[in-house]
């Protein structure tokens, strides 16, 4: 939205009605001609005065608190002329804390640059504001609420096994998409290097190097029973936690030694950036990677998947008996890998599955991963395969027996295997110590190794190796030439781009038929919209105004239990024809009116044809942003995008909610959409997830897919937007909905939607214009649908 500007946002010298969101970022560039004059007016409470100060080309609005009633009124701040930048400044802080971290400066609730010095702006309030007795924003809980990594999602098993199966399918898709594994990288040759075998009492240790991606290696150690048993035996993967010593920590080694002595092949491998992987830091994320849906979590999960590939291929391993156990961050890898990979048959995530804390490291968080879900539900995806949860009283897993295991057991019970889940909690701080290991040995001994319950699996005296003895690279075995993070980033982005191009509808019918549902899944997860049914809508009437030839009605529309409250205005002609068009604009409801309070050209053209017109203020625009503290994003929290929608996703959800409300109106038989600017790009991205739209006209204003390296407005900065193909793929997925795109820009790959509409048998339903249509032309096109 316009209010989420970057660099110097610019408004045209046509309607100039601004809201606090327009000034919630850097100064706003106003493109007036050198001799063009406007009267600057602000709408503010009576207990707030505003003045202006001009310094060069910057005009600054300054507030001052005064005594008086809070009822808003208009203030005339004089004439402004020529191009300038509009900014705001706060009153001087009154205490030390405010001086250290000053809040954002307040803004007037409405700002008008009126070409008529004698104009009366009160009529524009009829359409731009629902509430006119206060400048307070709508009571939208999202504005002040962000879920943190210290909160779960209060998971409980659904009512039926069928409901769980459906939920599990969608949840795995959400995990794969947000982890950057939809599509996954190609399974290139692992080129395993196994060497340096040492023999110990009852087991051997070897050094292992795998090339999980070209130029990207995974190191570890392979433990085997000694002497080797006859036939194929079980295998266990052991990812480690965030210990400074990594896989060489003694407690980590001890479990591998014991498993080998008990008769399993064990692969202990590095986290990215630990031990032999240290040249590659334990971080891998920037704006470009986020837009492609790739992160450090992608690399670690891919390493684990390739570790399964490799260990299952060993001649002495039974690929039908592979287990996985890890602690802390390795516990995260355990339940993530086990949820996604059916080859893991027994799992033991230790001190990590919590009903509140979800993981604090970059390797445990990825944008969108835990929106609407949590680690408890991820662990439940392992059902009905046997799993043991091990918690500790001294960390975030203290509720394992009281909250976590009962929730997961609900799923195991639904599918008839409640006894396949076990759980225990020990009175220790965060650990995978000998007591915890003994519990896991007994469980996996029974469930994976086929050992009788009477068999003593407990750990005895063992001697760990030195770090030097386990590390894979030394003078005799130097590290190979490996990609830098920058080189790996380029490789992964280029690979994903090639994979997307292979799915292009331009190629052929068969390729697109296979690719379309795949891309639709990626789009669904990344955009994350829901179209609420009528019974799930929460609608409150706010105010009605009668005008000659039409009526104006304001509402607040949200989804029950979600805390959202979207300001909506509906303009209904005296003789409506049953058609309604939503106008999505960067200025929200203010785009429906001129400074004089008359209908905008587009709204007037539609109303004159008998159509109802709806405008709305998405989150952080218009009435959805607080003028006293115009912060245009949810509260910032650690790993916030893992748990919360982006600004773009929140605003697109508001469009979907308004569309659902419009379709639910009893006097409406057809709903269309007109969107422009950043709102146009949002609308096009959202279009495949918004049902029951008769027509959509999208003006992209020259803005194609967001540049992957440069700054991007928050309104279109959607995590994973390039992972599903961006605007071109969204337009293709919209087929065969009648779609008119104007001013797409040179970066927009129009061949995608053109081919998709051709393959859908509806080429005539797509129109791509170089110029923006006139209001009358647009209204005629919208009205042509039936």
XYZ file of C-alpha atoms in Angstrom:
786
model
C 0.000 0.000 0.000
C 1.073 3.578 -0.523
C 1.370 4.022 3.214
C 4.204 1.510 3.243
C 6.479 3.597 1.114
C 10.135 3.020 0.431
C 12.733 5.526 -0.704
C 10.707 8.583 -1.728
C 7.172 7.592 -2.554
C 5.416 9.891 -4.993
C 1.781 10.852 -5.349
C 0.375 12.259 -8.534
C -1.067 15.750 -8.710
C -4.610 14.434 -9.072
C -6.640 13.597 -5.910
C -4.464 14.333 -2.909
C -6.083 12.835 0.159
C -3.542 11.251 2.486
C -3.842 9.107 5.596
C -1.306 8.361 8.378
C 0.029 5.344 6.539
C 1.316 7.605 3.776
C 3.693 9.217 6.260
C 4.601 6.072 8.207
C 7.909 5.863 6.400
C 10.338 8.306 4.797
C 9.156 11.750 3.611
C 6.518 11.577 0.896
C 7.406 13.278 -2.383
C 4.507 15.412 -3.653
C 4.746 16.150 -7.374
C 3.215 19.614 -7.674
C 4.281 21.841 -10.504
C 6.434 24.851 -9.680
C 3.447 27.213 -10.030
C 0.811 24.802 -8.745
C -0.727 25.703 -5.408
C -2.772 23.644 -2.998
C -4.418 24.416 0.329
C -3.130 22.072 3.014
C -5.835 20.909 5.417
C -5.661 18.327 8.188
C -8.402 16.556 10.137
C -7.437 16.247 13.792
C -8.936 16.250 17.301
C -9.768 19.597 18.895
C -7.146 18.904 21.560
C -4.425 18.751 18.925
C -3.043 21.679 16.941
C -0.915 21.335 13.801
C 1.528 23.735 12.207
C 3.853 23.527 9.227
C 7.488 24.419 8.750
C 9.288 24.456 5.428
C 13.011 23.902 5.098
C 14.073 23.834 1.467
C 11.857 21.317 -0.273
C 10.685 19.594 2.952
C 7.365 20.607 4.501
C 7.092 19.234 8.026
C 3.823 18.836 9.922
C 4.261 19.458 13.655
C 1.683 18.653 16.374
C 1.028 20.412 19.656
C -1.249 19.229 22.423
C -3.802 21.756 23.648
C -6.744 21.636 26.010
C -10.123 20.868 24.528
C -12.524 18.154 23.518
C -11.269 15.262 21.366
C -13.958 15.760 18.705
C -12.141 16.065 15.347
C -12.291 19.126 13.126
C -10.517 20.513 10.064
C -7.512 22.811 10.332
C -6.452 25.032 7.433
C -2.626 25.138 7.402
C -2.212 27.488 4.452
C -0.981 27.186 0.882
C 1.812 24.899 -0.357
C 3.394 25.201 -3.765
C 5.875 23.479 -6.062
C 7.328 19.986 -5.626
C 8.097 19.186 -2.021
C 8.474 16.372 0.457
C 5.899 15.996 3.215
C 7.085 14.777 6.610
C 5.975 14.788 10.246
C 7.798 15.596 13.464
C 6.907 14.716 17.049
C 6.778 16.945 20.086
C 10.060 16.876 22.049
C 10.227 13.803 24.338
C 9.469 14.544 27.977
C 11.341 11.697 29.658
C 14.687 9.963 29.271
C 13.223 6.670 28.052
C 11.393 8.409 25.212
C 14.565 10.278 24.319
C 16.500 7.002 24.066
C 13.876 5.290 21.909
C 11.506 7.923 20.521
C 8.141 6.705 19.232
C 7.148 7.478 15.657
C 5.741 10.982 15.201
C 1.941 11.215 15.086
C 0.065 12.163 11.937
C -3.271 13.830 11.282
C -6.012 11.299 10.598
C -6.569 12.836 7.151
C -4.510 15.265 5.066
C -5.976 17.053 2.056
C -4.122 19.036 -0.578
C -7.106 20.908 -1.995
C -6.944 22.856 -5.291
C -9.927 24.910 -4.099
C -8.890 27.378 -1.377
C -12.558 27.784 -0.409
C -13.337 24.068 -0.535
C -15.238 22.247 2.208
C -13.606 18.857 2.896
C -16.403 17.615 5.161
C -18.172 15.781 2.320
C -15.143 13.592 1.655
C -15.546 12.182 5.184
C -18.748 10.524 3.966
C -16.649 8.006 2.027
C -13.191 8.181 3.592
C -14.186 7.703 7.247
C -16.626 5.403 8.967
C -16.252 7.006 12.375
C -16.342 10.821 12.309
C -16.522 11.527 16.045
C -13.024 10.172 16.694
C -9.694 9.776 14.896
C -9.030 6.483 16.667
C -8.275 3.527 14.370
C -10.519 0.509 14.053
C -10.100 -2.059 16.863
C -7.974 -4.453 14.810
C -5.997 -6.710 17.142
C -3.365 -7.439 14.498
C -2.019 -3.913 14.742
C -0.627 -4.541 18.226
C -0.199 -8.308 18.227
C 2.593 -10.556 16.994
C 2.983 -14.174 17.934
C 6.478 -14.957 19.220
C 8.657 -18.053 19.282
C 7.664 -18.403 22.941
C 4.088 -19.333 21.998
C 2.563 -22.505 20.681
C -0.658 -22.807 18.720
C -2.525 -24.823 21.393
C -2.761 -27.883 19.162
C -5.479 -30.454 19.790
C -6.305 -33.438 17.630
C -9.294 -32.935 15.301
C -12.523 -34.849 15.759
C -11.953 -37.566 13.166
C -9.169 -39.516 11.535
C -10.302 -38.228 8.125
C -10.002 -34.637 9.330
C -6.504 -35.368 10.594
C -5.436 -36.974 7.309
C -6.608 -33.887 5.423
C -4.890 -31.607 7.919
C -1.676 -33.658 7.783
C -1.526 -33.369 3.990
C -1.874 -29.605 4.105
C 0.559 -29.316 6.990
C 3.296 -31.271 5.206
C 2.770 -29.074 2.161
C 3.121 -25.986 4.341
C 6.343 -27.381 5.807
C 7.867 -28.304 2.457
C 6.992 -24.979 0.857
C 8.187 -22.810 3.733
C 11.346 -24.865 4.180
C 12.248 -24.167 0.558
C 11.803 -27.780 -0.542
C 8.846 -27.282 -2.917
C 10.357 -27.972 -5.350
C 13.342 -29.604 -3.702
C 16.791 -29.206 -5.228
C 17.821 -31.961 -7.643
C 19.295 -35.028 -5.962
C 22.783 -34.665 -7.387
C 25.440 -37.377 -6.780
C 26.513 -37.518 -3.125
C 30.024 -38.660 -4.076
C 30.548 -40.157 -0.591
C 34.032 -40.267 0.877
C 34.371 -42.806 3.722
C 37.800 -43.284 5.301
C 39.915 -43.269 8.470
C 38.391 -46.355 10.039
C 39.331 -47.011 13.664
C 38.387 -50.115 15.641
C 37.184 -49.932 19.209
C 35.773 -52.471 21.633
C 32.479 -53.475 20.041
C 32.324 -50.806 17.343
C 34.160 -48.960 14.579
C 34.206 -45.292 13.598
C 34.736 -43.906 10.099
C 34.878 -40.415 8.691
C 32.265 -39.440 6.098
C 31.976 -36.542 3.644
C 28.886 -36.191 1.444
C 28.266 -33.593 -1.257
C 24.598 -32.837 -0.564
C 24.578 -29.985 -3.093
C 27.198 -29.275 -5.747
C 30.061 -27.626 -3.902
C 28.380 -28.009 -0.490
C 29.514 -30.793 1.821
C 28.179 -32.543 4.900
C 30.660 -34.196 7.254
C 30.046 -36.765 9.942
C 31.073 -40.032 11.495
C 29.759 -43.509 10.814
C 29.582 -45.956 13.707
C 29.160 -49.674 13.078
C 28.984 -52.784 15.262
C 32.255 -54.705 15.515
C 32.246 -57.504 14.605
C 29.693 -56.805 11.902
C 26.491 -58.830 12.269
C 25.259 -60.993 9.421
C 22.625 -59.536 7.144
C 21.153 -56.088 7.021
C 20.768 -54.151 10.267
C 18.906 -50.999 11.405
C 20.377 -47.518 11.050
C 20.009 -44.401 13.180
C 20.600 -40.796 12.184
C 21.948 -38.525 14.930
C 21.717 -34.764 14.337
C 23.277 -32.839 17.233
C 22.194 -29.760 19.157
C 23.663 -26.285 19.475
C 26.610 -27.327 21.613
C 29.833 -25.421 21.074
C 31.635 -28.718 20.392
C 28.998 -29.829 17.879
C 29.144 -33.510 17.017
C 32.387 -33.982 18.954
C 30.686 -33.283 22.319
C 31.091 -36.302 24.593
C 27.379 -36.765 25.307
C 26.711 -36.761 21.578
C 29.388 -39.374 20.937
C 28.184 -41.641 23.735
C 24.781 -42.331 22.199
C 26.388 -43.244 18.868
C 28.819 -45.620 20.565
C 26.027 -47.329 22.486
C 23.805 -47.695 19.428
C 26.633 -49.331 17.496
C 27.280 -51.722 20.369
C 23.574 -52.584 20.375
C 23.702 -53.502 16.694
C 22.883 -50.402 14.638
C 24.708 -48.409 11.984
C 24.789 -44.814 13.212
C 25.457 -41.627 11.264
C 26.353 -38.588 13.349
C 26.516 -35.456 11.183
C 27.221 -31.746 11.436
C 24.866 -28.859 11.703
C 25.670 -26.290 9.031
C 28.485 -24.115 10.354
C 29.714 -26.559 13.002
C 32.911 -28.625 13.105
C 33.953 -29.492 9.541
C 31.264 -27.164 8.160
C 32.611 -24.069 9.940
C 33.829 -22.295 6.788
C 30.112 -21.971 5.948
C 28.585 -19.900 8.789
C 25.532 -20.967 10.776
C 23.413 -18.424 8.930
C 21.980 -18.234 5.449
C 19.286 -15.649 4.895
C 18.849 -12.281 3.240
C 16.028 -10.501 1.442
C 16.760 -12.217 -1.851
C 16.786 -15.697 -0.315
C 13.616 -14.958 1.644
C 11.783 -13.980 -1.553
C 12.892 -17.262 -3.124
C 11.805 -19.156 0.021
C 15.296 -20.398 0.890
C 16.983 -20.273 4.311
C 19.466 -21.987 6.598
C 16.633 -24.315 7.594
C 16.476 -25.366 3.935
C 20.124 -26.435 4.003
C 19.886 -28.337 7.273
C 16.731 -30.186 6.341
C 18.137 -31.020 2.909
C 21.293 -32.354 4.564
C 19.150 -34.624 6.733
C 17.150 -35.873 3.754
C 20.342 -36.627 1.820
C 21.738 -38.371 4.915
C 18.728 -40.705 4.762
C 19.408 -41.256 1.054
C 22.971 -42.245 1.781
C 22.592 -44.387 4.888
C 19.690 -46.281 3.335
C 21.933 -47.177 0.391
C 24.649 -48.845 2.487
C 24.909 -52.597 1.850
C 24.689 -53.495 5.547
C 21.668 -51.263 6.295
C 18.042 -52.339 6.219
C 16.352 -49.292 4.588
C 13.033 -50.310 6.141
C 14.477 -49.822 9.643
C 15.870 -46.295 9.941
C 15.465 -44.247 13.094
C 16.365 -40.711 14.071
C 17.175 -39.067 17.379
C 18.633 -35.700 18.299
C 18.502 -33.143 21.081
C 17.704 -29.431 21.191
C 18.341 -28.099 17.663
C 19.002 -31.715 16.683
C 15.604 -32.507 18.199
C 14.115 -29.969 15.815
C 15.809 -31.710 12.907
C 14.525 -35.035 14.244
C 10.843 -34.166 14.305
C 11.008 -32.077 11.103
C 12.763 -34.837 9.146
C 10.553 -37.528 10.668
C 7.373 -35.628 9.785
C 8.454 -35.168 6.169
C 10.283 -38.395 5.380
C 8.350 -41.652 5.678
C 11.616 -43.597 5.634
C 12.152 -42.695 9.295
C 10.389 -45.505 11.174
C 11.175 -44.663 14.803
C 11.871 -41.208 16.248
C 13.138 -39.785 19.526
C 13.162 -35.965 19.584
C 14.776 -35.007 22.885
C 14.211 -31.753 24.847
C 12.686 -29.836 21.982
C 8.962 -30.549 21.467
C 7.367 -27.852 23.607
C 3.900 -26.408 23.975
C 5.391 -22.918 24.056
C 9.028 -22.434 23.019
C 9.388 -23.205 19.309
C 13.107 -22.754 18.680
C 15.375 -19.743 18.889
C 17.924 -20.296 16.149
C 17.873 -19.263 12.502
C 18.203 -22.955 11.635
C 14.839 -23.641 13.331
C 12.834 -20.782 11.843
C 11.650 -20.052 8.301
C 9.090 -17.550 7.052
C 5.574 -18.964 7.235
C 6.595 -22.261 8.806
C 4.574 -22.040 12.029
C 1.721 -19.754 11.003
C -1.307 -21.513 12.467
C 0.710 -24.434 13.779
C 3.544 -25.404 16.119
C 6.107 -28.046 16.984
C 3.562 -30.182 18.836
C 1.524 -30.594 15.667
C 4.681 -31.192 13.633
C 5.598 -34.035 16.004
C 2.075 -35.453 15.686
C 2.708 -35.938 11.962
C 4.885 -38.914 12.859
C 1.836 -40.940 13.918
C 1.331 -43.879 13.767
C 5.062 -44.643 13.698
C 6.622 -45.248 17.127
C 8.005 -42.162 18.880
C 9.307 -41.291 22.328
C 9.394 -37.739 23.667
C 12.001 -36.968 26.305
C 11.642 -33.748 28.291
C 13.451 -32.044 31.156
C 12.068 -30.143 34.131
C 14.707 -27.464 33.689
C 13.819 -26.316 30.171
C 10.869 -25.610 27.898
C 9.898 -29.301 27.691
C 8.763 -29.478 31.329
C 5.115 -29.815 30.166
C 5.825 -32.895 28.052
C 3.655 -35.201 30.172
C 0.880 -32.743 30.994
C 0.315 -30.871 27.718
C 2.499 -32.078 24.857
C 2.154 -35.866 24.933
C -1.627 -35.796 25.572
C -2.147 -33.562 22.523
C -0.026 -35.812 20.295
C -1.569 -38.960 21.748
C -4.924 -37.627 20.590
C -3.706 -38.128 17.019
C -2.206 -41.543 17.757
C -5.551 -42.567 19.281
C -7.504 -41.291 16.273
C -5.613 -43.639 14.006
C -5.663 -46.576 16.404
C -2.114 -46.640 17.799
C -2.083 -44.850 21.179
C 0.557 -47.223 22.541
C 3.066 -46.214 19.863
C 3.723 -42.917 21.634
C 5.740 -42.821 24.823
C 6.925 -39.848 26.849
C 9.044 -39.175 29.894
C 10.453 -36.179 31.755
C 13.608 -36.170 33.866
C 14.616 -33.723 36.570
C 17.533 -32.104 34.772
C 18.306 -28.917 32.877
C 18.455 -28.937 29.068
C 20.347 -32.121 28.145
C 20.684 -35.466 26.423
C 22.516 -37.046 29.326
C 22.942 -40.689 30.221
C 19.594 -40.915 32.006
C 17.772 -39.568 28.973
C 19.817 -41.737 26.632
C 18.960 -44.873 28.577
C 15.249 -44.162 28.120
C 15.738 -43.788 24.371
C 17.943 -46.922 24.152
C 15.179 -49.006 25.741
C 12.468 -47.607 23.476
C 14.413 -47.845 20.228
C 15.810 -51.178 21.274
C 12.288 -52.573 21.342
C 10.858 -50.657 18.391
C 13.765 -50.567 15.951
C 16.370 -53.167 16.875
C 13.975 -55.927 17.880
C 15.567 -56.369 21.282
C 13.481 -58.016 23.989
C 12.378 -55.879 26.887
C 14.586 -57.984 29.129
C 17.672 -57.058 27.143
C 19.925 -54.678 29.018
C 20.270 -51.676 26.764
C 21.636 -49.363 29.434
C 24.841 -47.486 28.754
C 27.988 -48.683 30.517
C 31.476 -47.246 30.740
C 32.508 -45.722 27.404
C 35.342 -43.551 26.203
C 34.742 -40.653 23.844
C 37.195 -39.704 21.116
C 39.060 -36.428 20.883
C 37.673 -33.844 18.488
C 40.745 -34.207 16.290
C 40.095 -37.922 15.901
C 36.593 -37.319 14.539
C 37.048 -34.318 12.257
C 37.090 -35.273 8.602
C 39.547 -32.757 7.145
C 43.250 -32.828 7.900
C 46.565 -32.677 6.085
C 45.977 -36.078 4.488
C 42.360 -35.286 3.607
C 42.096 -31.560 2.850
C 38.696 -29.993 2.479
C 37.535 -29.852 -1.142
C 36.836 -26.595 -2.917
C 33.444 -25.548 -1.577
C 30.970 -22.850 -2.542
C 30.863 -19.676 -0.513
C 27.447 -18.673 0.837
C 27.147 -16.179 -2.003
C 27.969 -18.822 -4.598
C 25.549 -21.310 -3.054
C 22.847 -18.646 -3.011
C 23.346 -17.997 -6.713
C 23.283 -21.727 -7.457
C 20.074 -22.357 -5.505
C 18.296 -19.357 -7.007
C 19.370 -20.279 -10.530
C 18.310 -23.895 -9.973
C 14.881 -22.905 -8.686
C 14.452 -20.491 -11.586
C 15.216 -23.335 -14.005
C 12.752 -25.620 -12.235
C 10.042 -22.972 -12.508
C 10.763 -22.397 -16.156
C 10.365 -26.132 -16.750
C 6.809 -25.794 -15.353
C 5.930 -22.890 -17.635
C 2.609 -23.128 -19.502
C 4.529 -21.866 -22.518
C 6.151 -25.293 -22.874
C 3.243 -27.645 -23.536
C -0.096 -28.873 -22.240
C 1.290 -31.865 -20.364
C 3.939 -29.830 -18.546
C 1.402 -27.256 -17.393
C -1.205 -29.828 -16.379
C 1.353 -31.416 -14.083
C 2.810 -28.128 -12.877
C -0.378 -26.198 -12.211
C -1.481 -28.047 -9.035
C 2.115 -28.038 -7.817
C 2.440 -24.266 -8.246
C -1.068 -23.750 -6.881
C 0.011 -25.455 -3.656
C 3.086 -23.269 -3.375
C 0.962 -20.204 -4.089
C -1.665 -21.212 -1.540
C 0.902 -21.624 1.210
C 2.915 -18.511 0.430
C -0.069 -16.188 -0.036
C -1.847 -17.864 2.869
C -5.361 -16.547 2.262
C -8.643 -17.929 3.454
C -12.028 -17.045 2.014
C -14.301 -17.130 5.065
C -17.822 -18.527 4.619
C -20.678 -16.162 5.505
C -21.147 -17.692 8.947
C -17.480 -17.012 9.793
C -17.760 -13.286 9.062
C -18.068 -10.727 11.821
C -19.833 -7.634 10.440
C -20.696 -4.420 12.275
C -22.609 -1.527 10.746
C -20.958 1.818 11.515
C -22.699 4.671 9.701
C -25.008 5.464 6.779
C -25.171 8.583 4.625
C -27.726 9.439 1.952
C -26.686 11.212 -1.230
C -28.639 12.094 -4.321
C -28.638 9.012 -6.536
C -26.832 6.698 -4.120
C -26.338 5.778 -0.473
C -23.135 5.302 1.502
C -22.823 2.648 4.221
C -19.779 1.982 6.408
C -19.027 -1.362 8.047
C -16.315 -3.174 9.938
C -15.750 -6.625 8.502
C -13.612 -9.347 10.025
C -13.312 -13.068 10.606
C -14.754 -14.434 13.821
C -12.100 -15.114 16.433
C -9.284 -13.544 14.376
C -9.362 -10.023 15.792
C -9.391 -8.291 12.413
C -11.698 -5.349 11.728
C -11.469 -4.070 8.160
C -13.094 -0.671 7.497
C -15.392 -1.064 4.478
C -17.592 1.413 2.636
C -20.313 0.419 0.193
C -21.798 2.887 -2.272
C -25.122 1.654 -3.604
C -26.962 3.368 -6.466
C -30.676 4.091 -6.137
C -31.402 1.400 -8.725
C -28.717 -1.282 -8.225
C -28.354 -3.983 -10.861
C -27.043 -6.720 -8.549
C -23.428 -6.235 -9.538
C -20.740 -5.019 -7.175
C -17.148 -3.984 -7.839
C -14.439 -3.801 -5.195
C -11.967 -0.964 -5.728
C -8.611 -1.817 -4.137
C -6.322 1.194 -4.052
C -3.164 2.261 -2.250
C -5.178 5.024 -0.529
C -7.927 2.697 0.659
C -11.414 4.185 0.964
C -10.062 7.667 0.278
C -9.590 6.649 -3.360
C -13.369 6.616 -3.848
C -13.699 10.351 -3.329
C -12.306 13.647 -4.571
C -11.177 16.475 -2.329
C -14.642 17.996 -2.820
C -16.299 14.816 -1.562
C -17.618 13.685 -4.940
C -17.258 10.190 -6.343
C -13.950 9.453 -8.047
C -14.082 8.985 -11.804
C -13.973 5.179 -11.593
C -16.542 4.968 -8.805
C -18.846 7.377 -10.642
C -18.589 5.426 -13.913
C -19.544 2.185 -12.148
C -22.375 3.699 -10.090
C -23.809 5.347 -13.201
C -24.097 1.863 -14.720
C -26.055 0.610 -11.683
C -23.147 -1.098 -9.963
C -22.482 -0.955 -6.250
C -18.927 0.017 -5.356
C -16.953 -1.132 -2.309
C -13.764 0.371 -0.936
C -11.785 -0.739 2.089
C -8.823 0.209 4.256
C -6.527 -2.796 4.595
C -4.335 -3.095 7.657
C -2.080 -0.027 8.145
C -4.018 2.095 5.652
C -6.637 4.763 6.378
C -8.738 3.912 9.407
C -6.664 0.764 9.960
C -3.597 2.649 11.151
C -3.254 4.599 14.380
C -2.560 8.296 13.673
C -1.167 8.720 17.181
C 1.480 6.045 16.514
C 1.554 5.355 12.764
C 3.608 2.175 12.752
C 2.921 0.344 9.504
C 3.737 -3.181 10.642
C 2.958 -5.592 13.448
C 5.185 -5.376 16.542
C 8.642 -6.640 15.679
C 9.603 -9.921 17.354
C 12.431 -12.408 16.877
C 11.824 -14.599 13.810
C 8.506 -12.785 13.399
C 7.775 -13.995 9.866
C 7.930 -17.625 11.020
C 4.839 -17.054 13.161
C 3.044 -14.084 11.611
C 1.889 -13.071 8.137
C 3.883 -10.366 6.406
C 2.329 -6.943 5.875
C 1.611 -7.985 2.287
C -0.145 -11.183 3.399
C -2.223 -9.351 6.026
C -3.367 -6.801 3.460
C -4.141 -9.455 0.842
C -6.162 -11.317 3.461
C -8.204 -8.162 3.985
C -8.988 -8.139 0.260
C -10.048 -11.804 0.460
C -12.221 -11.085 3.521
C -13.919 -8.128 1.820
C -14.517 -10.215 -1.319
C -16.123 -12.963 0.772
C -18.338 -10.374 2.495
C -19.314 -8.831 -0.841
C -20.293 -12.217 -2.264
C -22.403 -12.878 0.834
C -24.588 -9.779 0.322
C -28.148 -10.899 -0.436
C -28.681 -8.261 -3.132
C -25.448 -9.039 -4.986
C -25.263 -11.632 -7.732
C -21.841 -10.815 -9.166
C -18.611 -9.405 -7.700
C -15.738 -7.918 -9.690
C -12.401 -6.405 -8.686
C -10.523 -3.316 -9.844
C -7.073 -2.703 -8.337
C -4.167 -0.403 -9.103
C -0.611 0.448 -8.035
C 0.872 -1.631 -5.223
C -2.686 -2.752 -4.490
C -2.803 -3.987 -8.070
C 0.232 -6.168 -7.530
C -1.237 -7.446 -4.281
C -4.535 -8.197 -5.998
C -2.879 -10.089 -8.838
C -0.806 -12.144 -6.403
C -3.942 -12.939 -4.389
C -6.272 -13.534 -7.347
C -5.939 -17.364 -7.624
C -6.962 -17.671 -3.950
C -10.049 -15.434 -4.139
C -13.079 -17.382 -5.376
C -16.229 -16.119 -7.044
C -14.827 -13.074 -8.800
C -16.606 -12.468 -12.091
C -13.895 -10.174 -13.477
C -10.652 -8.570 -12.381
C -8.985 -5.470 -13.809
C -5.439 -4.980 -12.520
C -3.351 -1.875 -13.179
C 0.244 -2.712 -12.252
C 1.441 0.854 -12.854
C 4.611 -0.409 -14.523
C 5.575 -2.611 -11.597
C 6.366 -6.171 -12.590
C 7.783 -8.781 -10.241
C 9.678 -7.228 -7.343
C 13.409 -6.877 -7.856
C 15.013 -9.670 -5.890
C 18.007 -7.699 -4.626
C 16.839 -4.106 -4.181
C 14.452 -2.547 -1.654
C 10.841 -3.615 -2.028
C 7.751 -1.964 -0.510
C 6.412 -3.975 2.397
C 3.060 -4.107 0.623
C 4.424 -6.532 -1.957
C 7.356 -8.039 -0.032
C 5.901 -11.509 0.322
C 8.181 -14.311 1.565
C 8.515 -16.960 -1.123
C 6.905 -14.786 -3.793
C 9.429 -15.992 -6.365
C 9.181 -19.590 -5.233
C 5.815 -19.994 -6.987
C 6.708 -17.725 -9.905
C 5.463 -14.325 -8.726
C 3.032 -12.193 -10.704
C 3.355 -14.131 -13.962
C 2.459 -17.409 -12.270
C -0.379 -15.827 -10.287
C -1.849 -14.474 -13.514
C -1.487 -17.905 -15.128
C -3.110 -19.639 -12.156
C -6.063 -17.221 -12.397
C -7.163 -18.712 -15.746
C -9.915 -18.792 -16.912
C -11.216 -15.881 -14.752
C -11.712 -12.850 -17.042
C -8.624 -10.741 -16.384
C -7.511 -7.389 -17.718
C -3.956 -6.299 -16.919
C -2.700 -2.847 -17.771
C 0.713 -1.178 -17.507
C 2.419 -4.454 -16.615
C 5.925 -3.182 -17.313
C 8.840 -4.753 -19.147
C 9.624 -7.229 -16.345
C 6.221 -8.910 -16.499
C 6.432 -12.222 -18.373
C 3.072 -11.984 -20.141
C 3.768 -15.188 -22.076
C 2.899 -17.188 -18.942
C -0.710 -16.010 -18.553
C -1.224 -15.876 -22.307
C -0.252 -19.542 -22.647
C -2.242 -20.557 -19.550
C -5.424 -18.896 -20.805
C -4.881 -20.488 -24.225
C -4.506 -23.928 -22.610
C -7.631 -23.268 -20.507
C -9.572 -22.654 -23.706
C -10.231 -19.050 -22.757
C -7.715 -16.817 -24.584
C -10.392 -14.153 -25.065
C -10.747 -13.796 -21.285
C -7.251 -12.316 -20.926
C -6.435 -8.791 -22.001
C -3.065 -7.106 -21.483
C -2.884 -3.380 -22.300
C 0.099 -1.043 -22.374
C -1.943 1.944 -21.192
C -4.384 2.299 -18.330
C -8.023 2.333 -19.456
C -10.235 5.354 -18.912
C -12.827 5.174 -16.145
C -15.646 4.746 -18.666
C -13.769 2.062 -20.622
C -13.016 0.196 -17.412
C -16.629 0.394 -16.247
C -17.860 -0.918 -19.615
C -15.432 -3.871 -19.441
C -16.405 -4.707 -15.860
C -20.106 -4.424 -16.741
C -19.714 -6.768 -19.718
C -19.512 -9.802 -17.472
C -22.640 -11.679 -16.536
